[in-house]
Amino acid sequence: MKLVRQDITKNGAGSVKLVPEEPEDMWHVYNLVAKGDRVSGVTVRKVMRETASGAGEAERVRLKLEVEVETVEYDKVASVLRVRGKNMLESEHVKLGAYHTMELDQQRPFVLAKAVWDAMAIDYLKQACDPAASADVAAVMMQEGLANICLVGASITTVKGRVETSIPRKHGPAVAGYDKALNKFFENVLQAVLRHVNFAVVRCLVVASPGFTKDQFFSYMMLEATRRDLRPIVENKGKIVLTHSSSGYKHALKEVLAAPAVLALIKDTKAVKEVKALDDFHTMLANDSSRAFYGPGHVFAAHDRLAIQTLLITDELFRSADITTRRKYVDLVESVKAGGGDVYVFSSMHISGEQLQQLTGIAAILRFPLPDLEDMEL
Amino acid sequence: MPRKWRQSDFDDDGYDDYDEEDYYEEEEYLEDKEPTSTSSVVPGQSQSFTSTTQPTATEVNEPETEEGLWACPVCTFDNSLDSLTCDICDTPREDLSEKVSDPSTSSKEKAYVVTEVQRVSPLAKALFNPLPGTKSDQATASLRSNMPVLYQKSWGKVADSSSFSSKIVPFKFDTPSPDEKNLAARGLKKSPIRVAQSPDDILNGARSSMAKAGTSKSISSAVSKLNVPGLSQSSGASTSESHVGNGSSSAPEGELADALKQMNVGGDYMESKSRENADASTSTYGLSLESYEPEPWMLKDANKDSRQLLHLIVVGHVDAGKSTLMGRILHLLGRVSQKEMHKNEKESKQQGKGSFAYAFVLDEGAEERARGVTMTVAVAHFETPKLRVVLLDAPGHRDFVPNMISGASQADAAILVVDASIGAFEAGLEGEGQGRGQTREHAQLVRSLGVEQLIVAVNKLDAVDFSKERFDFIRGTLQPFLKQCGFKDGSLQWVPVSASEGQNLTMASTESALKAWYNGPCLIELVDSLKPPPRLVARPLRLTIAEVMKTRTLGPSAFGGKLESGAIHSGTKVRVMPSGEIATVKSIELQGQQLKTARAGEGVDVGLNGIDPGMLAPGGVVCHPDYPVPVATRFEVQLLTLDIRTPILKGSQVILHVHHARQPARVDQLVSLLDPKKGTVLRQRPRHLTANQSAIVVIVPDEGVCIEKYSDFRALGRIALREGGKTIAVGIVTDILERK
């Protein structure tokens, strides 16, 4: 994302002008825009115009509007943001206070004004505008008969394609159909890879599966690539990494991100750090359950005792419509950081973030055990 | 490291909740009811019910429950006479004069009935009235008229069994068998309370016996089945002889036992509101199971082939020699032609794997042969003097455990192949690195998927010079572990074999080193001694789809699977779940041979007409059109966690395995933590589950999954949860909360 102009102070009012550049940027904007903010930009609106005969005629007009945000909607598939609110800018076509839904899209500049820029928002802005943070990994999660083609970005994981074929077993009358079905399945996966994976963008393509499916697919892909002269594959052979996963489902991605071969390539990305942090939390919970807690009740209680070493929190919680709730979480994050603790803000669009979201969205690893907290119902 | 549930005592009632051993619930209920428990209605009722039939026979036991208790009319909790209000709901005790007797009851039985009905509230009676639309044949109808209202529903529930068995002998109250007395006596004397667990456990026991009765081909077999596996196993091997002796007692015995259990169900049903809701919802989704009536063609000549079908799965650690062992047996039994064998030998030599020649009999895939690893479940058939065996050769590699689960869900019995050579056995049991040994995982899985009979074949004994010490060491190490898995001594058999030398497979060993200390039965004799479980022919059709295929003879919409219940013939209308499409059976094949009909227990390939092939997928269930299987989107299970490193939390992502279905799912809620042995609730809403804990959790699959309550249908009610390539928990479905 491009930051064109900024005029903000911490915990004060201010505005920034931004230009989203990638699909992932829309996700960042979604996290930045909160209820009560003002968003202004060029938008399109259908206006009624009276003709001479008195009949109404609709016309689409491009105009600049400023809305006070009431709801924000993120469309993951199209990667656009819809911001709905009351118009705040006088205009010849739209009355003051009339509702308008503004669509924010890539390459369309807009100005975001907030009454208060808190630490989280500033952090997020920095992160969103840091080009080095974006690292794309494409992963083909496979098992016999099922493949998911995923793109793992800095803060979003998207499933681009899903191939599902039923493969007969090897015995009986269907034995001839086995190889045929398997080849057809591989062909479908290959087509999906060609369509969705842009080797110019991704750092590597990971092919992961249990058993030998990945090897079979790899040899099929290479064979076909040479035979049909599929340039992207032939040229990027070095970018393809094979690794083991327990299944072809999306949530096995966390195994892939933890695999040494992949880790070496994407060491410092957010996704990997998140996976690691959540793993640590699980391990701690298994080994010493009085040092790992989840749920706002327990975590805030632990924080009261200054016990939090690592705080795991999803961005979903900051998106809360209620200002005081957001304030509460922002203060928690600030205070943990001030106390020397680590804070990981998980993207709820990653596998690990999804998992943390299921787990109430907030968890903490403590410095010292709090056994009494364990028995408390909070 | 000692494990909690492994420390369980090894006597036969040391089973924990994990063993959803077929008759174990019955045992639970025998032992755990006592007058003050919620479900103590049961022994009381059963006792008095028995006494209506033969007052003299059981009078001895009667007073203990009959007196000193009164049933609350609202919640049916049995309170002691000392209390004037119900302990549970504070309802004041009703005057005894309010006893209601059912008008339909014949005057002769009224006297007894009065004592019965006083325990039951009008609400309860209303609940257990049969549905207006319930079909019933004459025999059941006549039964109903002889019975108090309370029992009508119960009989409705066993409609399939009773209607079918009572064709031969109409129901009459008869002498209670020693079993009954035994049962009642135990029910009265044992004291531990298990309030929390009761409804489902009892349901399980009752339904299962109902199911068993449903398939029995004659009254006597019904009785023997009820008595033999049910009572004898549950009350321990020591009493089994006496029960077997009673197998010849008259027909109504079996039915009585059923009825008792059904009442039992009744009692618990009333108490559990959620169950009522569940029941109500059942009726909105197709007809209730109780109203099902099998068609005559489904039942007749079920017994035609004297040799019964047995699905046998071969499991064990990777490279234990499963495929080689089975290939060798098939060869010795003449199921593999010399020409084929020669081809296999040649091919295996070419690949530099001479020892794999026999494994190639089963491992047909090019990939499997090249790597020398079984990947999918291979199916072969052979026959023994008593059985037609369907052999399922499971992969041992840890990445293919999902395939093994799918195979094991079809199996009736299992052979666990253990590699005796030094180091290999240890690797199989303890495992190296992250993946635990598959000997361990397979044994746990196979048991939790419903296999009770296990033969342990200690293979590769030639590698240790047929040493008795090695065999005994392996046996000594494995036996306690298998017991903890829930296998009983009586159903565990041990045999030393050598696949490569062909020792002790189809005939007694010729190797002097082995003969010196082993003269027991060979492997095939042991297989022959396995007992196929009773088949649910008289229940509505359930045919699980294991694989979808396309063949010339069966057409484009064809699939292979196992009939779990009911029967099909060509022309049968079926409903394919989860899509709900209706189709017609075009043809049925077994090993490429056309069949007219196929009944419960058989694994067949079926071609369908009038359906798009895309509607068929492994994990689907082909059902009777009016009795579709529920497609659950949220359900409650009772879990037992295995050796897990990462705890199971609320929101944990898992892969759910049910019969052939596998699907990502998440744990939505941790409801309660249970004591793995007693089943009592230790803690509500636990924060996490760690290794070897038992718990009730709610699971939400990504999409709807065809599943049934374990108490309704065992084969479709068993689940396994896997994550990160390991099985993390196994369990049974206790309730379906939401469905499509």
mmCIF file of C-alpha atoms in Angstrom, chain A residues 77-310:
data_model
loop_
_atom_site.group_PDB
_atom_site.id
_atom_site.type_symbol
_atom_site.label_atom_id
_atom_site.label_comp_id
_atom_site.label_asym_id
_atom_site.label_seq_id
_atom_site.Cartn_x
_atom_site.Cartn_y
_atom_site.Cartn_z
ATOM 1 C CA VAL A 77 -13.341 -13.017 -3.251
ATOM 2 C CA ALA A 78 -13.406 -9.746 -5.175
ATOM 3 C CA SER A 79 -11.050 -8.100 -2.720
ATOM 4 C CA VAL A 80 -12.998 -4.891 -2.373
ATOM 5 C CA LEU A 81 -14.152 -2.982 0.651
ATOM 6 C CA ARG A 82 -17.591 -1.466 0.961
ATOM 7 C CA VAL A 83 -17.876 1.411 3.375
ATOM 8 C CA ARG A 84 -21.348 2.582 4.249
ATOM 9 C CA GLY A 85 -22.244 5.761 6.048
ATOM 10 C CA LYS A 86 -23.738 9.235 5.970
ATOM 11 C CA ASN A 87 -22.446 11.749 3.492
ATOM 12 C CA MET A 88 -20.493 14.570 5.088
ATOM 13 C CA LEU A 89 -19.500 16.552 2.011
ATOM 14 C CA GLU A 90 -21.767 18.930 0.295
ATOM 15 C CA SER A 91 -22.317 18.040 -3.297
ATOM 16 C CA GLU A 92 -24.633 18.954 -6.045
ATOM 17 C CA HIS A 93 -26.057 15.446 -6.325
ATOM 18 C CA VAL A 94 -26.004 14.045 -2.808
ATOM 19 C CA LYS A 95 -27.536 15.711 0.200
ATOM 20 C CA LEU A 96 -25.686 16.071 3.454
ATOM 21 C CA GLY A 97 -26.554 13.171 5.726
ATOM 22 C CA ALA A 98 -27.735 10.954 2.891
ATOM 23 C CA TYR A 99 -26.472 7.417 3.050
ATOM 24 C CA HIS A 100 -23.890 6.307 0.598
ATOM 25 C CA THR A 101 -21.901 3.120 0.163
ATOM 26 C CA MET A 102 -18.423 3.731 -1.089
ATOM 27 C CA GLU A 103 -16.442 0.990 -2.730
ATOM 28 C CA LEU A 104 -12.728 1.038 -2.060
ATOM 29 C CA ASP A 105 -10.689 -0.812 -4.607
ATOM 30 C CA GLN A 106 -7.089 -1.309 -5.616
ATOM 31 C CA GLN A 107 -5.360 1.678 -7.181
ATOM 32 C CA ARG A 108 -8.059 4.066 -6.012
ATOM 33 C CA PRO A 109 -6.765 6.664 -3.576
ATOM 34 C CA PHE A 110 -8.783 7.625 -0.530
ATOM 35 C CA VAL A 111 -8.345 9.699 2.595
ATOM 36 C CA LEU A 112 -8.963 8.177 5.995
ATOM 37 C CA ALA A 113 -9.549 10.512 8.915
ATOM 38 C CA LYS A 114 -9.806 9.271 12.470
ATOM 39 C CA ALA A 115 -10.680 11.161 15.606
ATOM 40 C CA VAL A 116 -8.100 9.141 17.511
ATOM 41 C CA TRP A 117 -5.106 7.313 16.060
ATOM 42 C CA ASP A 118 -4.260 4.762 18.730
ATOM 43 C CA ALA A 119 -1.085 2.735 18.853
ATOM 44 C CA MET A 120 -2.613 -0.278 17.156
ATOM 45 C CA ALA A 121 -3.834 1.772 14.254
ATOM 46 C CA ILE A 122 -0.432 3.381 13.759
ATOM 47 C CA ASP A 123 1.288 0.038 13.968
ATOM 48 C CA TYR A 124 -1.067 -1.378 11.484
ATOM 49 C CA LEU A 125 -0.539 1.486 9.119
ATOM 50 C CA LYS A 126 3.204 0.969 9.255
ATOM 51 C CA GLN A 127 2.848 -2.713 8.659
ATOM 52 C CA ALA A 128 0.470 -2.231 5.776
ATOM 53 C CA CYS A 129 2.833 0.124 4.017
ATOM 54 C CA ASP A 130 5.921 -2.028 4.485
ATOM 55 C CA PRO A 131 6.669 -3.682 1.145
ATOM 56 C CA ALA A 132 9.155 -6.136 2.640
ATOM 57 C CA ALA A 133 6.466 -7.746 4.747
ATOM 58 C CA SER A 134 4.674 -9.174 1.784
ATOM 59 C CA ALA A 135 5.915 -12.585 0.899
ATOM 60 C CA ASP A 136 3.804 -14.881 -1.068
ATOM 61 C CA VAL A 137 3.999 -18.605 -0.935
ATOM 62 C CA ALA A 138 1.836 -20.760 -3.092
ATOM 63 C CA ALA A 139 0.990 -24.144 -1.680
ATOM 64 C CA VAL A 140 -0.683 -27.119 -3.265
ATOM 65 C CA MET A 141 -2.134 -29.204 -0.463
ATOM 66 C CA MET A 142 -2.829 -32.647 -1.801
ATOM 67 C CA GLN A 143 -4.053 -36.038 -0.943
ATOM 68 C CA GLU A 144 -5.272 -38.643 -3.325
ATOM 69 C CA GLY A 145 -8.455 -37.231 -4.789
ATOM 70 C CA LEU A 146 -8.288 -33.815 -3.153
ATOM 71 C CA ALA A 147 -6.152 -30.753 -3.702
ATOM 72 C CA ASN A 148 -6.353 -27.208 -2.379
ATOM 73 C CA ILE A 149 -4.339 -24.485 -4.068
ATOM 74 C CA CYS A 150 -3.590 -21.838 -1.458
ATOM 75 C CA LEU A 151 -1.797 -18.525 -1.550
ATOM 76 C CA VAL A 152 -0.208 -17.501 1.705
ATOM 77 C CA GLY A 153 0.431 -13.769 1.888
ATOM 78 C CA ALA A 154 1.710 -11.652 4.704
ATOM 79 C CA SER A 155 -1.641 -11.491 6.348
ATOM 80 C CA ILE A 156 -4.057 -13.409 4.202
ATOM 81 C CA THR A 157 -4.303 -17.003 3.192
ATOM 82 C CA THR A 158 -6.646 -17.584 0.310
ATOM 83 C CA VAL A 159 -7.776 -20.840 -1.169
ATOM 84 C CA LYS A 160 -7.619 -20.151 -4.863
ATOM 85 C CA GLY A 161 -8.798 -23.445 -6.132
ATOM 86 C CA ARG A 162 -10.013 -26.781 -4.988
ATOM 87 C CA VAL A 163 -9.860 -29.961 -7.010
ATOM 88 C CA GLU A 164 -11.820 -32.952 -5.897
ATOM 89 C CA THR A 165 -12.042 -36.210 -7.790
ATOM 90 C CA SER A 166 -13.077 -39.573 -6.535
ATOM 91 C CA ILE A 167 -10.396 -42.113 -7.206
ATOM 92 C CA PRO A 168 -11.427 -45.748 -7.239
ATOM 93 C CA ARG A 169 -9.478 -48.277 -5.272
ATOM 94 C CA LYS A 170 -7.020 -50.507 -6.947
ATOM 95 C CA HIS A 171 -8.806 -53.832 -6.801
ATOM 96 C CA GLY A 172 -11.579 -55.556 -8.641
ATOM 97 C CA PRO A 173 -13.065 -54.448 -11.910
ATOM 98 C CA ALA A 174 -12.165 -50.815 -11.302
ATOM 99 C CA VAL A 175 -8.424 -51.437 -11.366
ATOM 100 C CA ALA A 176 -8.013 -50.030 -14.843
ATOM 101 C CA GLY A 177 -9.794 -46.879 -13.844
ATOM 102 C CA TYR A 178 -7.353 -46.139 -11.066
ATOM 103 C CA ASP A 179 -4.455 -44.842 -13.104
ATOM 104 C CA LYS A 180 -6.747 -43.026 -15.442
ATOM 105 C CA ALA A 181 -8.568 -41.303 -12.608
ATOM 106 C CA LEU A 182 -5.320 -40.398 -10.914
ATOM 107 C CA ASN A 183 -3.886 -38.875 -14.075
ATOM 108 C CA LYS A 184 -7.026 -36.912 -14.642
ATOM 109 C CA PHE A 185 -6.835 -35.643 -11.101
ATOM 110 C CA PHE A 186 -3.228 -34.563 -11.587
ATOM 111 C CA GLU A 187 -4.141 -32.830 -14.817
ATOM 112 C CA ASN A 188 -6.850 -30.852 -13.041
ATOM 113 C CA VAL A 189 -4.449 -29.847 -10.304
ATOM 114 C CA LEU A 190 -1.851 -28.812 -12.846
ATOM 115 C CA GLN A 191 -4.363 -26.631 -14.649
ATOM 116 C CA ALA A 192 -5.338 -25.008 -11.370
ATOM 117 C CA VAL A 193 -1.690 -24.338 -10.558
ATOM 118 C CA LEU A 194 -1.105 -22.729 -13.937
ATOM 119 C CA ARG A 195 -4.148 -20.559 -13.546
ATOM 120 C CA HIS A 196 -3.630 -19.380 -9.994
ATOM 121 C CA VAL A 197 0.071 -19.331 -9.299
ATOM 122 C CA ASN A 198 2.005 -16.359 -10.577
ATOM 123 C CA PHE A 199 5.654 -17.312 -10.297
ATOM 124 C CA ALA A 200 6.687 -13.698 -10.638
ATOM 125 C CA VAL A 201 5.098 -12.965 -7.294
ATOM 126 C CA VAL A 202 5.516 -16.043 -5.166
ATOM 127 C CA ARG A 203 8.738 -16.952 -3.492
ATOM 128 C CA CYS A 204 8.104 -20.633 -3.818
ATOM 129 C CA LEU A 205 5.531 -23.229 -4.699
ATOM 130 C CA VAL A 206 5.119 -25.886 -2.065
ATOM 131 C CA VAL A 207 3.627 -29.218 -3.012
ATOM 132 C CA ALA A 208 2.572 -31.037 0.140
ATOM 133 C CA SER A 209 0.810 -34.337 0.647
ATOM 134 C CA PRO A 210 0.832 -37.447 2.745
ATOM 135 C CA GLY A 211 2.426 -40.495 1.235
ATOM 136 C CA PHE A 212 3.748 -40.358 -2.312
ATOM 137 C CA THR A 213 1.090 -38.282 -3.961
ATOM 138 C CA LYS A 214 3.355 -35.235 -4.012
ATOM 139 C CA ASP A 215 6.134 -37.154 -5.746
ATOM 140 C CA GLN A 216 3.733 -38.609 -8.242
ATOM 141 C CA PHE A 217 2.288 -35.209 -8.942
ATOM 142 C CA PHE A 218 5.700 -33.603 -9.226
ATOM 143 C CA SER A 219 6.883 -36.101 -11.791
ATOM 144 C CA TYR A 220 3.623 -35.742 -13.677
ATOM 145 C CA MET A 221 3.941 -31.962 -13.644
ATOM 146 C CA MET A 222 7.537 -32.047 -14.875
ATOM 147 C CA LEU A 223 6.737 -34.519 -17.589
ATOM 148 C CA GLU A 224 3.816 -32.485 -18.829
ATOM 149 C CA ALA A 225 5.758 -29.233 -18.556
ATOM 150 C CA THR A 226 8.477 -30.481 -20.873
ATOM 151 C CA ARG A 227 6.039 -32.167 -23.195
ATOM 152 C CA ARG A 228 3.745 -29.185 -23.543
ATOM 153 C CA ASP A 229 6.420 -26.590 -23.023
ATOM 154 C CA LEU A 230 4.799 -24.917 -20.054
ATOM 155 C CA ARG A 231 7.320 -22.118 -19.578
ATOM 156 C CA PRO A 232 6.353 -20.970 -16.087
ATOM 157 C CA ILE A 233 6.861 -24.432 -14.660
ATOM 158 C CA VAL A 234 10.030 -25.281 -16.531
ATOM 159 C CA GLU A 235 11.666 -21.989 -15.657
ATOM 160 C CA ASN A 236 10.720 -22.094 -12.022
ATOM 161 C CA LYS A 237 11.564 -25.667 -11.279
ATOM 162 C CA GLY A 238 13.921 -24.486 -8.552
ATOM 163 C CA LYS A 239 11.110 -22.729 -6.762
ATOM 164 C CA ILE A 240 9.134 -25.903 -6.279
ATOM 165 C CA VAL A 241 9.504 -27.513 -2.869
ATOM 166 C CA LEU A 242 8.089 -30.891 -1.901
ATOM 167 C CA THR A 243 7.148 -31.476 1.675
ATOM 168 C CA HIS A 244 5.104 -33.787 3.821
ATOM 169 C CA SER A 245 1.707 -32.912 5.201
ATOM 170 C CA SER A 246 -0.800 -35.038 7.022
ATOM 171 C CA SER A 247 -3.657 -34.310 4.675
ATOM 172 C CA GLY A 248 -4.808 -32.229 1.762
ATOM 173 C CA TYR A 249 -7.052 -29.986 3.788
ATOM 174 C CA LYS A 250 -6.391 -26.331 4.239
ATOM 175 C CA HIS A 251 -5.606 -26.513 7.907
ATOM 176 C CA ALA A 252 -2.635 -28.797 7.263
ATOM 177 C CA LEU A 253 -0.960 -25.625 5.960
ATOM 178 C CA LYS A 254 0.446 -25.008 9.371
ATOM 179 C CA GLU A 255 2.512 -28.182 9.035
ATOM 180 C CA VAL A 256 3.772 -26.929 5.708
ATOM 181 C CA LEU A 257 4.752 -23.543 7.120
ATOM 182 C CA ALA A 258 6.641 -25.297 9.884
ATOM 183 C CA ALA A 259 8.495 -27.653 7.555
ATOM 184 C CA PRO A 260 12.230 -26.867 7.537
ATOM 185 C CA ALA A 261 12.515 -26.644 3.750
ATOM 186 C CA VAL A 262 9.768 -24.046 3.588
ATOM 187 C CA LEU A 263 10.804 -22.269 6.736
ATOM 188 C CA ALA A 264 14.198 -21.498 5.252
ATOM 189 C CA LEU A 265 12.535 -19.611 2.430
ATOM 190 C CA ILE A 266 10.013 -17.600 4.364
ATOM 191 C CA LYS A 267 11.646 -17.339 7.738
ATOM 192 C CA ASP A 268 10.588 -13.906 8.844
ATOM 193 C CA THR A 269 7.119 -13.668 7.489
ATOM 194 C CA LYS A 270 4.228 -12.980 9.757
ATOM 195 C CA ALA A 271 2.501 -16.229 8.913
ATOM 196 C CA VAL A 272 5.424 -18.281 10.131
ATOM 197 C CA LYS A 273 5.789 -16.320 13.347
ATOM 198 C CA GLU A 274 2.132 -16.777 14.075
ATOM 199 C CA VAL A 275 2.287 -20.499 13.538
ATOM 200 C CA LYS A 276 5.247 -20.677 15.877
ATOM 201 C CA ALA A 277 3.586 -18.599 18.588
ATOM 202 C CA LEU A 278 0.430 -20.650 18.545
ATOM 203 C CA ASP A 279 2.471 -23.809 18.664
ATOM 204 C CA ASP A 280 4.297 -22.541 21.736
ATOM 205 C CA PHE A 281 0.985 -21.805 23.356
ATOM 206 C CA HIS A 282 -0.259 -25.337 22.721
ATOM 207 C CA THR A 283 2.920 -26.860 24.024
ATOM 208 C CA MET A 284 2.739 -24.764 27.147
ATOM 209 C CA LEU A 285 -0.876 -25.705 27.684
ATOM 210 C CA ALA A 286 0.013 -29.376 27.401
ATOM 211 C CA ASN A 287 3.063 -29.190 29.647
ATOM 212 C CA ASP A 288 2.111 -26.640 32.253
ATOM 213 C CA SER A 289 -1.491 -25.681 31.951
ATOM 214 C CA SER A 290 -1.236 -23.079 34.702
ATOM 215 C CA ARG A 291 1.014 -20.996 32.470
ATOM 216 C CA ALA A 292 -1.218 -20.839 29.410
ATOM 217 C CA PHE A 293 -4.654 -19.277 29.342
ATOM 218 C CA TYR A 294 -7.200 -18.245 26.806
ATOM 219 C CA GLY A 295 -10.389 -16.251 26.829
ATOM 220 C CA PRO A 296 -10.681 -12.566 27.748
ATOM 221 C CA GLY A 297 -11.617 -13.331 31.353
ATOM 222 C CA HIS A 298 -8.541 -15.366 32.121
ATOM 223 C CA VAL A 299 -6.174 -13.242 30.078
ATOM 224 C CA PHE A 300 -7.226 -9.977 31.688
ATOM 225 C CA ALA A 301 -7.009 -11.573 35.111
ATOM 226 C CA ALA A 302 -3.494 -12.781 34.293
ATOM 227 C CA HIS A 303 -2.607 -9.334 33.058
ATOM 228 C CA ASP A 304 -3.764 -7.808 36.328
ATOM 229 C CA ARG A 305 -1.041 -9.863 37.950
ATOM 230 C CA LEU A 306 1.471 -8.725 35.321
ATOM 231 C CA ALA A 307 2.008 -12.327 34.360
ATOM 232 C CA ILE A 308 1.768 -12.138 30.573
ATOM 233 C CA GLN A 309 4.936 -12.992 28.675
ATOM 234 C CA THR A 310 3.435 -13.522 25.249
#
